[in-house]
Short mmCIF file of C-alpha atoms in Angstrom, two decimals:
data_model
loop_
_atom_site.label_atom_id
_atom_site.label_comp_id
_atom_site.label_asym_id
_atom_site.label_seq_id
_atom_site.Cartn_x
_atom_site.Cartn_y
_atom_site.Cartn_z
CA MET A 1 0.13 -41.04 -16.14
CA PHE A 2 3.64 -41.90 -17.35
CA VAL A 3 3.59 -39.29 -20.10
CA LEU A 4 2.43 -36.62 -17.64
CA ILE A 5 5.13 -37.46 -15.10
CA VAL A 6 7.93 -37.58 -17.66
CA THR A 7 6.87 -34.33 -19.32
CA THR A 8 6.60 -32.50 -15.99
CA LEU A 9 9.96 -33.65 -14.68
CA LEU A 10 11.79 -33.38 -17.98
CA PHE A 11 10.91 -29.75 -18.51
CA SER A 12 11.56 -28.89 -14.86
CA VAL A 13 14.92 -30.45 -14.19
CA GLY A 14 16.39 -31.74 -17.46
CA ARG A 15 15.96 -30.27 -20.94
CA SER A 16 17.59 -31.00 -24.26
CA LYS A 17 19.95 -28.36 -25.56
CA THR A 18 17.99 -28.42 -28.80
CA ASP A 19 14.70 -27.75 -27.00
CA THR A 20 13.05 -24.49 -28.02
CA GLY A 21 9.80 -24.89 -26.15
CA ALA A 22 8.29 -27.72 -28.20
CA SER A 23 8.37 -31.39 -27.18
CA VAL A 24 11.83 -32.96 -26.98
CA GLY A 25 12.56 -34.89 -30.16
CA ARG A 26 12.42 -38.68 -29.81
CA THR A 27 13.19 -41.00 -32.75
CA PRO A 28 13.13 -44.81 -32.42
CA PHE A 29 16.36 -46.70 -33.20
CA CYS A 30 15.89 -50.32 -34.22
CA PHE A 31 18.14 -53.33 -34.73
CA ASN A 32 16.81 -56.84 -35.43
CA SER A 33 13.34 -56.02 -34.09
CA PHE A 34 14.80 -54.46 -30.93
CA CYS A 35 13.91 -50.74 -30.79
CA ILE A 36 14.68 -48.01 -28.29
CA THR A 37 13.40 -44.44 -28.13
CA LEU A 38 15.54 -41.86 -26.34
CA SER A 39 15.62 -38.09 -26.21
CA GLU A 40 17.69 -36.52 -28.95
CA GLY A 41 20.42 -34.16 -27.89
CA GLU A 42 21.92 -33.52 -24.49
CA ILE A 43 19.83 -33.64 -21.34
CA THR A 44 20.92 -30.93 -18.92
CA ALA A 45 20.36 -30.92 -15.19
CA GLU A 46 21.69 -29.17 -12.10
CA ALA A 47 23.57 -30.51 -9.13
CA GLY A 48 21.52 -31.25 -6.03
CA LEU A 49 18.36 -31.93 -8.02
CA CYS A 50 17.36 -34.84 -10.24
CA VAL A 51 17.27 -35.81 -13.90
CA VAL A 52 14.80 -37.93 -15.77
CA ILE A 53 16.01 -39.99 -18.72
CA PRO A 54 12.91 -40.72 -20.84
CA CYS A 55 13.15 -44.11 -22.49
CA SER A 56 10.92 -46.73 -24.09
CA PHE A 57 11.74 -49.97 -25.90
CA THR A 58 10.23 -52.84 -27.87
CA THR A 59 11.73 -56.29 -28.39
CA SER A 60 11.43 -59.24 -30.72
CA TYR A 61 8.27 -61.28 -30.47
CA TYR A 62 10.35 -64.19 -29.22
CA PHE A 63 12.01 -62.17 -26.42
CA THR A 64 10.41 -61.81 -22.96
CA PRO A 65 11.85 -58.89 -20.91
CA GLN A 66 12.62 -59.61 -17.27
CA HIS A 67 15.02 -56.96 -15.97
CA ILE A 68 16.15 -53.42 -16.82
CA VAL A 69 19.84 -52.57 -16.47
CA TRP A 70 21.39 -49.11 -16.83
CA TYR A 71 25.06 -48.23 -17.21
CA LYS A 72 27.11 -45.06 -17.18
CA CYS A 73 30.43 -45.23 -18.95
CA GLU A 74 33.02 -43.19 -20.80
CA PRO A 75 32.49 -42.26 -24.48
CA SER A 76 35.65 -44.23 -25.40
CA LYS A 77 33.93 -47.49 -24.48
CA GLN A 78 31.90 -49.07 -27.27
CA LYS A 79 29.96 -51.08 -24.73
CA CYS A 80 29.55 -50.46 -21.03
CA ALA A 81 30.80 -53.20 -18.71
CA ASP A 82 29.41 -54.60 -15.47
CA SER A 83 31.68 -52.24 -13.55
CA ASP A 84 29.73 -49.33 -15.09
CA MET A 85 26.37 -50.59 -13.84
CA ILE A 86 24.32 -48.00 -11.95
CA PHE A 87 20.92 -49.72 -11.76
CA HIS A 88 19.43 -53.20 -11.94
CA THR A 89 15.85 -54.19 -11.31
CA ASN A 90 17.10 -57.47 -9.83
CA LYS A 91 17.56 -56.59 -6.17
CA ASN A 92 19.90 -59.54 -5.73
CA ASN A 93 22.43 -58.09 -8.15
CA ASN A 94 25.36 -56.61 -6.23
CA LYS A 95 27.37 -55.17 -9.11
CA THR A 96 25.75 -51.73 -8.98
CA GLN A 97 28.19 -48.88 -8.33
CA SER A 98 27.96 -47.86 -4.67
CA GLY A 99 27.71 -44.19 -5.56
CA PHE A 100 24.42 -44.75 -7.41
CA LYS A 101 22.73 -47.10 -4.94
CA GLY A 102 19.43 -45.68 -3.79
CA ARG A 103 19.63 -42.78 -6.23
CA VAL A 104 18.24 -44.44 -9.38
CA SER A 105 14.72 -45.76 -9.86
CA LEU A 106 12.35 -46.69 -12.68
CA LEU A 107 9.33 -44.52 -13.34
CA GLU A 108 7.39 -47.64 -14.30
CA PRO A 109 8.25 -50.79 -12.30
CA ASP A 110 6.44 -53.15 -14.73
CA VAL A 111 9.16 -54.08 -17.23
CA SER A 112 6.66 -55.69 -19.60
CA ARG A 113 5.25 -52.26 -20.45
CA GLY A 114 8.42 -51.33 -22.30
CA ASN A 115 9.06 -48.25 -20.21
CA CYS A 116 12.75 -47.91 -19.34
CA SER A 117 12.65 -44.31 -18.09
CA ILE A 118 14.70 -43.67 -14.95
CA ILE A 119 15.13 -40.86 -12.50
CA VAL A 120 18.51 -40.12 -10.92
CA ASN A 121 18.36 -38.16 -7.67
CA ASP A 122 20.88 -36.19 -5.59
CA LEU A 123 22.87 -35.24 -8.68
CA THR A 124 26.48 -34.12 -8.66
CA GLU A 125 28.48 -32.80 -11.58
CA SER A 126 30.30 -36.16 -11.72
CA ASP A 127 27.02 -37.74 -12.84
CA SER A 128 27.59 -36.18 -16.27
CA GLY A 129 28.22 -38.78 -18.97
CA LEU A 130 26.69 -41.34 -21.30
CA TYR A 131 23.94 -43.64 -20.07
CA GLN A 132 23.21 -46.94 -21.81
CA LEU A 133 20.36 -49.44 -21.49
CA LYS A 134 20.36 -53.23 -21.41
CA VAL A 135 17.26 -55.41 -21.22
CA ASN A 136 17.65 -58.93 -19.80
CA GLY A 137 15.09 -61.65 -20.43
CA TYR A 138 14.36 -64.92 -22.21
CA LEU A 139 14.84 -65.57 -25.91
CA ASN A 140 13.22 -68.80 -27.03
CA GLN A 141 13.05 -69.90 -23.40
CA LYS A 142 16.77 -69.24 -22.87
CA THR A 143 18.35 -66.52 -20.70
CA ASP A 144 19.58 -63.70 -22.89
CA GLY A 145 20.06 -59.96 -22.94
CA PHE A 146 20.18 -57.12 -25.44
CA THR A 147 22.27 -53.98 -25.06
CA PHE A 148 20.96 -51.01 -27.02
CA SER A 149 23.78 -49.13 -28.69
CA PRO A 150 22.25 -45.59 -28.56
CA ARG A 151 23.19 -43.73 -25.42
CA THR A 152 21.77 -40.71 -23.66
CA ASN A 153 24.16 -37.87 -22.90
CA VAL A 154 23.50 -36.22 -19.53
CA SER A 155 25.24 -32.98 -18.52
CA VAL A 156 25.06 -31.90 -14.88
CA LYS A 157 26.05 -28.32 -14.17
CA GLY A 158 26.41 -26.42 -10.92
CA LEU A 159 23.18 -25.43 -9.19
CA THR A 160 21.94 -22.05 -10.42
CA GLN A 161 18.27 -22.28 -9.50
CA LYS A 162 17.26 -20.37 -6.41
CA PRO A 163 14.56 -20.94 -3.84
CA THR A 164 11.23 -19.20 -4.34
CA VAL A 165 10.37 -16.93 -1.42
CA MET A 166 6.76 -15.78 -1.19
CA ILE A 167 5.95 -12.70 0.90
CA PRO A 168 2.34 -11.76 1.73
CA PRO A 169 1.40 -8.12 2.41
CA LEU A 170 3.03 -7.23 5.75
CA THR A 171 1.31 -4.91 8.22
CA GLU A 172 2.66 -3.82 11.56
CA GLY A 173 1.08 -5.64 14.48
CA GLN A 174 -0.22 -8.53 12.40
CA GLN A 175 1.05 -12.07 12.21
CA SER A 176 2.69 -12.88 8.89
CA THR A 177 3.98 -16.05 7.29
CA LEU A 178 6.75 -16.23 4.68
CA SER A 179 7.25 -19.35 2.62
CA CYS A 180 10.36 -20.67 0.92
CA THR A 181 10.15 -23.41 -1.72
CA ALA A 182 13.23 -25.37 -2.71
CA PRO A 183 14.06 -25.41 -6.43
CA GLY A 184 13.33 -28.44 -8.56
CA LEU A 185 10.57 -31.01 -8.34
CA CYS A 186 12.78 -33.75 -7.01
CA SER A 187 16.11 -34.20 -5.33
CA GLY A 188 15.98 -37.56 -3.63
CA SER A 189 16.98 -36.71 -0.10
CA ASP A 190 14.98 -34.01 1.64
CA PRO A 191 16.90 -30.74 1.59
CA GLU A 192 17.49 -28.64 4.68
CA ILE A 193 15.88 -25.20 4.65
CA SER A 194 17.09 -22.47 6.99
CA TRP A 195 16.22 -18.80 7.45
CA THR A 196 18.58 -15.92 8.20
CA TRP A 197 17.52 -12.44 9.26
CA ARG A 198 19.79 -9.58 8.28
CA GLY A 199 19.08 -6.11 9.64
CA ALA A 200 20.71 -2.87 8.56
CA GLY A 201 24.31 -2.86 9.77
CA GLU A 202 23.76 -6.02 11.78
CA LYS A 203 25.39 -9.40 11.62
CA ASP A 204 23.44 -12.32 10.24
CA SER A 205 21.29 -14.05 12.81
CA HIS A 206 20.02 -17.58 12.28
CA ILE A 207 16.35 -18.01 12.99
CA THR A 208 15.57 -21.16 14.90
CA GLY A 209 12.78 -22.55 17.01
CA ASN A 210 9.17 -23.37 16.29
CA ILE A 211 8.68 -20.38 14.00
CA THR A 212 9.86 -22.46 11.04
CA ALA A 213 8.02 -25.48 9.66
CA PHE A 214 9.32 -27.89 6.99
CA ARG A 215 6.78 -29.32 4.59
CA THR A 216 6.95 -31.87 1.77
CA GLU A 217 4.15 -31.97 -0.80
CA ASN A 218 3.84 -35.00 -3.08
CA LEU A 219 2.99 -33.82 -6.58
CA THR A 220 3.25 -37.14 -8.40
CA ALA A 221 4.59 -40.58 -7.60
CA VAL A 222 8.15 -39.38 -8.09
CA SER A 223 8.02 -35.59 -7.73
CA GLN A 224 7.87 -33.54 -4.56
CA ARG A 225 7.91 -29.93 -3.54
CA HIS A 226 9.81 -29.02 -0.38
CA SER A 227 9.05 -25.82 1.47
CA SER A 228 9.49 -24.08 4.80
CA THR A 229 7.43 -21.37 6.46
CA LEU A 230 8.50 -18.56 8.77
CA THR A 231 5.83 -17.02 10.98
CA PHE A 232 6.39 -13.80 12.96
CA ASN A 233 4.64 -10.65 14.14
CA SER A 234 5.40 -7.84 11.71
CA SER A 235 6.70 -4.57 13.13
CA ALA A 236 8.19 -1.34 11.81
CA GLU A 237 11.63 -2.64 12.80
CA HIS A 238 11.27 -5.38 10.17
CA HIS A 239 10.80 -2.87 7.35
CA GLY A 240 13.79 -2.74 5.03
CA THR A 241 15.46 -5.77 6.60
CA ASN A 242 16.66 -8.70 4.50
CA VAL A 243 15.51 -12.26 5.00
CA SER A 244 17.45 -15.08 3.35
CA CYS A 245 16.28 -18.61 2.70
CA LYS A 246 19.05 -21.15 2.27
CA VAL A 247 18.42 -24.62 0.84
CA SER A 248 21.08 -27.28 1.43
CA PHE A 249 21.07 -30.46 -0.62
CA THR A 250 23.30 -33.49 -0.19
CA ASN A 251 27.03 -33.24 -1.01
CA ASN A 252 27.17 -29.68 0.40
CA ILE A 253 25.24 -28.23 -2.54
CA THR A 254 23.49 -25.04 -1.49
CA THR A 255 21.45 -22.24 -2.99
CA GLU A 256 20.07 -19.09 -1.39
CA GLU A 257 17.57 -16.33 -2.07
CA THR A 258 17.37 -13.01 -0.23
CA VAL A 259 14.34 -10.73 -0.15
CA THR A 260 13.75 -7.32 1.38
CA LEU A 261 10.71 -6.90 3.60
CA ASN A 262 8.28 -4.02 3.16
CA VAL A 263 6.08 -3.57 6.22
CA THR A 264 3.12 -1.20 6.18
CA TYR A 265 3.38 0.99 9.29
CA VAL A 266 3.05 4.55 10.51
CA LYS A 267 4.55 6.28 13.56
CA GLU A 268 3.56 9.49 15.32
CA VAL A 269 3.54 12.85 13.57
CA LYS A 270 6.44 15.13 14.52
CA ILE A 271 6.77 18.89 14.09
CA THR A 272 10.15 20.59 14.34
CA GLY A 273 11.12 24.24 14.15
CA ASP A 274 10.82 27.39 16.27
CA THR A 275 7.26 28.17 17.32
CA SER A 276 8.16 31.75 18.22
CA VAL A 277 9.29 34.00 15.37
CA LYS A 278 10.22 37.67 15.46
CA GLU A 279 8.24 40.02 13.31
CA GLY A 280 9.83 40.32 9.85
CA GLU A 281 11.72 37.05 10.14
CA THR A 282 10.93 33.69 8.45
CA LEU A 283 8.82 30.85 9.84
CA ASN A 284 10.29 27.43 9.10
CA LEU A 285 8.31 24.41 10.32
CA THR A 286 8.84 20.81 9.25
CA CYS A 287 6.19 18.14 9.69
CA SER A 288 7.25 14.54 9.23
CA VAL A 289 6.01 11.06 9.92
CA GLU A 290 7.93 7.84 9.54
CA SER A 291 5.77 5.42 7.58
CA PHE A 292 5.56 2.99 4.70
CA PRO A 293 4.23 3.71 2.18
CA PRO A 294 5.16 7.40 2.59
CA SER A 295 2.33 9.53 3.98
CA LEU A 296 0.75 12.55 2.33
CA ILE A 297 1.56 15.60 4.47
CA THR A 298 -0.75 18.64 4.48
CA TRP A 299 -0.16 21.94 6.31
CA THR A 300 -3.19 24.13 7.08
CA LYS A 301 -3.89 27.16 9.24
CA LEU A 302 -7.24 28.07 10.69
CA CYS A 303 -8.85 31.17 9.20
CA MET A 304 -6.12 31.41 6.60
CA ASN A 305 -6.10 30.41 2.95
CA ARG A 306 -2.77 28.61 2.93
CA THR A 307 -2.09 24.89 2.39
CA LEU A 308 1.00 22.89 1.56
CA ASN A 309 0.93 19.26 0.37
CA ASN A 310 3.74 16.76 0.00
CA ASP A 311 3.55 12.98 -0.44
CA THR A 312 7.09 12.10 0.64
CA GLY A 313 6.35 11.77 4.35
CA THR A 314 7.75 15.21 5.19
CA ALA A 315 6.78 18.79 4.36
CA THR A 316 8.38 22.10 5.36
CA LEU A 317 6.23 25.20 5.74
CA VAL A 318 8.15 28.41 5.04
CA ILE A 319 6.61 31.87 5.48
CA SER A 320 8.89 34.89 5.09
CA ASN A 321 8.42 38.38 6.54
CA MET A 322 6.19 37.18 9.37
CA THR A 323 3.55 39.57 10.72
CA THR A 324 1.14 39.28 13.60
CA GLU A 325 -1.60 37.91 11.37
CA TYR A 326 0.42 34.72 10.97
CA SER A 327 0.19 33.97 14.67
CA GLY A 328 -2.17 31.18 15.61
CA GLN A 329 -2.72 27.47 15.30
CA TYR A 330 -1.21 25.46 12.48
CA ILE A 331 -2.30 21.87 11.76
CA CYS A 332 -0.22 19.16 10.13
CA THR A 333 -2.22 16.24 8.73
CA ALA A 334 -0.46 13.03 7.71
CA LYS A 335 -2.66 10.79 5.58
CA HIS A 336 -1.33 7.24 5.61
CA GLN A 337 -3.41 5.21 3.19
CA ASP A 338 -6.94 5.97 4.47
CA ASN A 339 -5.92 6.84 8.02
CA PRO A 340 -5.40 10.57 8.78
CA LEU A 341 -3.20 11.61 11.72
CA THR A 342 -2.99 15.22 12.91
CA LYS A 343 -0.78 17.34 15.12
CA GLU A 344 -1.25 20.98 16.06
CA VAL A 345 1.22 23.71 16.93
CA ASN A 346 0.71 27.31 18.08
CA ILE A 347 2.88 29.91 16.40
CA THR A 348 3.58 33.25 18.07
CA VAL A 349 5.03 36.27 16.31
CA ILE A 350 7.30 38.26 18.61
CA PHE A 351 7.12 42.05 18.12
CA SER A 352 8.17 45.13 20.07
CA PRO A 353 5.61 47.03 22.14
CA ARG A 354 3.93 49.94 20.37
CA ILE A 355 1.56 52.46 21.90
CA LEU A 356 -1.59 52.84 19.83
CA ASN A 357 -2.89 56.21 18.65
CA SER A 358 -6.15 55.55 20.46
CA SER A 359 -4.30 56.31 23.69
CA GLY A 360 -4.96 59.76 25.27
CA CYS A 361 -5.91 61.90 28.31
CA GLU A 362 -8.69 64.25 29.34
CA VAL A 363 -9.31 66.59 32.33
CA GLN A 364 -12.72 67.28 33.74
CA SER A 365 -13.45 69.07 37.02
CA GLY A 366 -9.83 68.74 38.14
CA VAL A 367 -9.68 65.01 37.56
CA LEU A 368 -7.24 63.65 34.99
CA THR A 369 -8.06 60.38 33.24
CA CYS A 370 -5.52 58.80 30.91
CA VAL A 371 -5.72 55.64 28.85
CA CYS A 372 -2.60 54.01 27.36
CA ILE A 373 -3.05 51.05 24.99
CA SER A 374 -0.01 49.03 23.97
CA GLU A 375 0.41 45.98 21.70
CA GLY A 376 3.34 43.61 21.76
CA PHE A 377 4.54 40.10 22.43
CA PRO A 378 5.70 39.23 24.94
CA LEU A 379 3.13 41.34 26.75
CA ALA A 380 4.38 44.77 27.73
CA THR A 381 3.99 46.53 31.07
CA ILE A 382 2.76 50.10 31.24
CA LYS A 383 4.15 52.64 33.67
CA TRP A 384 3.03 56.20 34.42
CA PRO A 385 5.89 58.53 35.52
CA LEU A 386 3.16 61.07 36.43
CA LEU A 387 2.22 59.01 39.47
CA GLU A 388 5.60 59.55 41.09
CA ASN A 389 4.37 63.03 42.12
CA HIS A 390 0.99 61.84 43.43
CA THR A 391 -0.04 59.73 46.38
CA GLU A 392 -3.72 59.30 45.58
CA TYR A 393 -4.63 57.70 42.26
CA SER A 394 -6.23 54.64 40.76
CA VAL A 395 -4.89 52.39 38.00
CA VAL A 396 -6.91 49.77 36.15
CA THR A 397 -5.15 47.36 33.73
CA ASN A 398 -6.82 44.98 31.29
CA VAL A 399 -5.06 42.39 29.14
CA SER A 400 -6.50 40.88 25.95
CA HIS A 401 -4.39 38.68 23.66
CA HIS A 402 -1.33 40.81 22.85
CA THR A 403 -2.88 44.09 24.05
CA VAL A 404 -2.48 45.86 27.42
CA ASN A 405 -4.94 48.62 28.36
CA SER A 406 -3.93 50.74 31.33
CA SER A 407 -6.25 53.47 32.68
CA VAL A 408 -5.17 55.94 35.37
CA THR A 409 -7.25 58.48 37.30
CA VAL A 410 -5.67 61.20 39.45
CA SER A 411 -6.64 64.59 40.92
CA VAL A 412 -4.72 67.48 39.34
CA LYS A 413 -6.45 70.56 40.86
CA ASP A 414 -3.13 71.99 41.97
CA HIS A 415 -1.18 70.93 38.85
CA ASN A 416 -1.05 72.17 35.32
CA TYR A 417 -0.26 69.42 32.77
CA THR A 418 -0.32 69.72 29.00
CA THR A 419 0.95 66.15 28.30
CA VAL A 420 1.31 62.90 30.23
CA GLU A 421 3.98 60.34 29.43
CA CYS A 422 3.10 56.63 28.96
CA VAL A 423 5.96 54.10 29.10
CA SER A 424 5.43 50.64 27.55
CA SER A 425 8.28 48.15 28.00
CA SER A 426 9.03 44.46 27.41
CA ASP A 427 12.10 42.25 27.22
CA ILE A 428 12.64 43.43 23.66
CA ARG A 429 12.59 47.21 24.06
CA GLU A 430 10.85 50.17 25.66
CA GLU A 431 8.56 52.73 24.01
CA LYS A 432 7.53 56.11 25.40
CA LYS A 433 4.79 58.42 24.23
CA ASN A 434 3.50 61.78 25.45
CA LEU A 435 -0.28 61.76 25.50
CA THR A 436 -1.99 65.10 24.80
CA ILE A 437 -4.53 66.24 27.43
CA LYS A 438 -7.94 67.44 26.36
CA THR A 439 -9.94 69.70 28.70
CA ILE A 440 -13.66 68.97 28.95
CA GLY A 441 -16.16 71.51 30.42
#
């Protein structure tokens, strides 16, 4: 168990500068049957976290270990003094530096096992320095102690590790939970974890209340993982916003990680552009849908072999030199993942009224019958100037789509006509045509 704990913590929060991925070198140093094994090279750690100093020792057969003592002193000192003491297994000893009280502990409390490894929590950069071991006990039944001359060099740098923020797939309308895990496997004091929501162009807003939950998970006897969760209902407004997780350790040591949220959502399909286009001009329609991921846009027209696809969430349909055949219903389909959304629009081509060649007149038995057929949009009205000279007549008008069919019947026994004028007019312009009269019988 000891080897597992030391290896896990050592490679997580304190590594030798000479470490290249293999085990940290450890060579025993012996003097008069007293041996100590320490890590070779410098052990590095970061402020706010912890450092493990791996250590083991053996003593003379005649020496019985009782207490472990650790010191931290300047390199100029050949031997650390009592004033440099940072840890003593004897709880009654009151010479330990106040700044280290409660921050140093043995990984193995049983001194007889020869395990002198310690963990130092709540690190600051001032904890950098040389650490030296002394073992107190009995030699030939007399109180004695042995100070091991090799020292371990610990270097504490500023905190560079960041929290780990985990984001599950986010979908609009569903409850989602983000998690933030503090760096390091140990720190000593529990860190504070806070969340900040940052929208586009908005000031930071601190998230408080019961939507956050702090959790501590014990990994080993001395290592812990601290995390916090943020639960909320995802919406389109959250897409593209930044969420920051800030971890605050003791001594005002902080670290922060910011992530950008991607929320799967889709809004309604929108079509913009003029739905009425004059004949000969250009149709310009844009179909768009706000969504993430971007939707595939498809333009189609019933009874017409014309499609336009675009996967950027917007597509513009452009048809130049519009004619009447382009009038009708156009459909925009937005395919968002496997969900298709459609919107329809009716396009009308505006054109001036024109009197068709099928228009004409005939006279039979003194009765004149004329038919005038006109196409145009907006719909035209048909007038017969002939009727101004008659009081008895009948007019029948039929309308179908963009076509107006006007039929007039009038008695002309006392009149002699060779042509009859038909006048078709709309808001755009007016067209006149003289219809030739055919005599029947």
